[in-house]
Amino acid sequence: MKTGCINTVCSGFVQTDSQIALGSIIEPASKYEGPQYEIQLDVFKDLSSGGTWWLVFGRDKPVGYWPEELFTNLSSHAENMAWGGYAYGPKDRPSPPMGSSYFPFKGFGRACYFRKIQLMDMYRAFYDPQREDLSFGSESPCYGIVAGFLDENWRCSLLFGGPGCLLHDKDTIGAAQNP
């Protein structure tokens, strides 16, 4: 069985909800400088099942799970977590936009974001990550990321995204990220 996918291209994810599917469009969508909509997602290991990792929408609607045999290195817990975006296109074409297509320095209401990022312990209690345990970065100058620890409403948060790049822009766009 192939592992390492971030979507349903690889087999393994077991869908348990008939209304919410991985890769589907969730509406309504936020608008640039307009209404912002959020969803809450939890991923946790179900110790009672022996090691199944569940995806839950809104803390109470199980969407599906990844069976424990997919995760050879997650027998007891996760060592690392990652949040962010992913944009993919053919190598010979311009890279596509990510999120709202605006760089994160544009701020809330303009760029994609995650807020109130929390981790879950083995007792399913949530806690905030410690600043010193976090690292942030973008693999491409075509996109950016801004991280912060703000008020109680935001806690650990990320703003991310970008316009993508034309093939000839990839070496020069970094300067446009930081005005």
Tab-separated table of C-alpha atoms in Angstrom, residues 50-167:
chain	number	residue	atom	x	y	z
A	50	GLY	CA	-5.388	0.348	18.691
A	51	GLY	CA	-4.061	3.104	16.484
A	52	THR	CA	-6.581	4.387	13.967
A	53	TRP	CA	-6.071	8.092	13.141
A	54	TRP	CA	-9.398	9.941	12.778
A	55	LEU	CA	-10.328	13.105	10.910
A	56	VAL	CA	-13.178	14.942	12.658
A	57	PHE	CA	-15.028	17.975	11.310
A	58	GLY	CA	-16.217	20.463	13.923
A	59	ARG	CA	-15.042	18.290	16.856
A	60	ASP	CA	-18.118	16.061	16.634
A	61	LYS	CA	-18.544	14.815	13.048
A	62	PRO	CA	-16.206	11.944	12.124
A	63	VAL	CA	-15.326	12.166	8.415
A	64	GLY	CA	-13.169	9.035	8.235
A	65	TYR	CA	-9.935	7.472	9.364
A	66	TRP	CA	-6.525	6.259	8.329
A	67	PRO	CA	-5.925	2.654	9.511
A	68	GLU	CA	-2.961	2.102	11.797
A	69	GLU	CA	-1.108	-0.074	9.254
A	70	LEU	CA	-0.525	3.045	7.125
A	71	PHE	CA	1.608	4.592	9.872
A	72	THR	CA	4.676	2.567	10.731
A	73	ASN	CA	6.230	5.486	12.637
A	74	LEU	CA	3.106	6.582	14.509
A	75	SER	CA	2.561	3.573	16.723
A	76	SER	CA	2.250	5.616	19.907
A	77	HIS	CA	2.087	9.297	18.909
A	78	ALA	CA	3.087	11.887	16.320
A	79	GLU	CA	6.505	13.515	16.655
A	80	ASN	CA	5.783	16.361	14.221
A	81	MET	CA	2.744	18.189	12.882
A	82	ALA	CA	2.464	20.458	9.857
A	83	TRP	CA	-0.055	23.094	8.841
A	84	GLY	CA	-0.129	25.094	5.647
A	85	GLY	CA	-1.075	25.001	2.032
A	86	TYR	CA	-0.078	23.072	-1.018
A	87	ALA	CA	-0.128	24.196	-4.651
A	88	TYR	CA	0.775	21.888	-7.485
A	89	GLY	CA	1.125	22.316	-11.212
A	90	PRO	CA	3.115	20.809	-14.075
A	91	LYS	CA	6.834	21.718	-14.010
A	92	ASP	CA	6.693	23.406	-17.392
A	93	ARG	CA	3.772	25.680	-16.462
A	94	PRO	CA	3.449	28.644	-14.084
A	95	SER	CA	2.828	27.631	-10.473
A	96	PRO	CA	-0.801	28.157	-9.407
A	97	PRO	CA	-2.008	30.521	-6.688
A	98	MET	CA	-2.388	29.252	-3.135
A	99	GLY	CA	-5.253	30.308	-0.900
A	100	SER	CA	-6.654	33.714	-1.792
A	101	SER	CA	-3.623	34.264	-4.092
A	102	TYR	CA	-2.319	37.060	-1.850
A	103	PHE	CA	0.872	36.993	0.201
A	104	PRO	CA	0.344	36.675	3.968
A	105	PHE	CA	1.666	40.149	4.778
A	106	LYS	CA	-1.679	41.419	3.416
A	107	GLY	CA	-3.170	40.186	6.712
A	108	PHE	CA	-6.449	38.783	7.967
A	109	GLY	CA	-9.322	39.058	5.527
A	110	ARG	CA	-6.926	38.970	2.603
A	111	ALA	CA	-4.693	35.904	3.055
A	112	CYS	CA	-5.425	32.296	4.029
A	113	TYR	CA	-5.017	31.505	7.675
A	114	PHE	CA	-5.052	28.911	10.403
A	115	ARG	CA	-5.798	30.175	13.868
A	116	LYS	CA	-5.960	28.665	17.303
A	117	ILE	CA	-3.642	25.830	16.327
A	118	GLN	CA	-3.586	23.314	19.149
A	119	LEU	CA	-2.230	19.870	19.846
A	120	MET	CA	-4.003	17.021	21.609
A	121	ASP	CA	-2.505	14.837	24.311
A	122	MET	CA	-3.203	11.128	24.840
A	123	TYR	CA	-6.224	11.994	26.999
A	124	ARG	CA	-7.726	14.081	24.142
A	125	ALA	CA	-7.068	17.331	26.019
A	126	PHE	CA	-6.028	20.276	23.846
A	127	TYR	CA	-3.008	22.439	24.560
A	128	ASP	CA	-1.144	25.233	22.792
A	129	PRO	CA	2.209	24.493	21.151
A	130	GLN	CA	5.205	26.270	22.632
A	131	ARG	CA	6.787	28.963	20.459
A	132	GLU	CA	10.266	27.448	20.807
A	133	ASP	CA	9.026	24.103	19.457
A	134	LEU	CA	7.786	25.597	16.177
A	135	SER	CA	9.475	26.297	12.853
A	136	PHE	CA	7.996	28.059	9.859
A	137	GLY	CA	8.953	28.339	6.225
A	138	SER	CA	7.986	28.234	2.596
A	139	GLU	CA	9.601	25.972	0.032
A	140	SER	CA	9.063	28.526	-2.732
A	141	PRO	CA	9.447	32.280	-3.132
A	142	CYS	CA	6.093	32.187	-4.944
A	143	TYR	CA	4.324	31.788	-1.592
A	144	GLY	CA	4.859	33.019	1.940
A	145	ILE	CA	4.032	32.353	5.552
A	146	VAL	CA	3.699	34.615	8.585
A	147	ALA	CA	3.368	33.046	12.023
A	148	GLY	CA	2.272	34.609	15.249
A	149	PHE	CA	1.047	34.175	18.779
A	150	LEU	CA	-1.717	36.650	19.294
A	151	ASP	CA	-4.660	37.008	21.641
A	152	GLU	CA	-6.952	34.287	23.044
A	153	ASN	CA	-8.991	34.288	19.818
A	154	TRP	CA	-5.967	33.613	17.607
A	155	ARG	CA	-3.394	31.856	19.831
A	156	CYS	CA	-0.821	30.193	17.597
A	157	SER	CA	-1.708	31.245	14.056
A	158	LEU	CA	-0.442	31.202	10.483
A	159	LEU	CA	-1.209	33.418	7.523
A	160	PHE	CA	-0.051	31.844	4.257
A	161	GLY	CA	-0.418	31.724	0.491
A	162	GLY	CA	0.627	33.638	-2.567
A	163	PRO	CA	0.010	34.320	-6.230
A	164	GLY	CA	2.179	31.554	-7.624
A	165	CYS	CA	4.868	32.365	-10.181
A	166	LEU	CA	5.319	32.726	-13.859
A	167	LEU	CA	8.256	30.567	-14.871
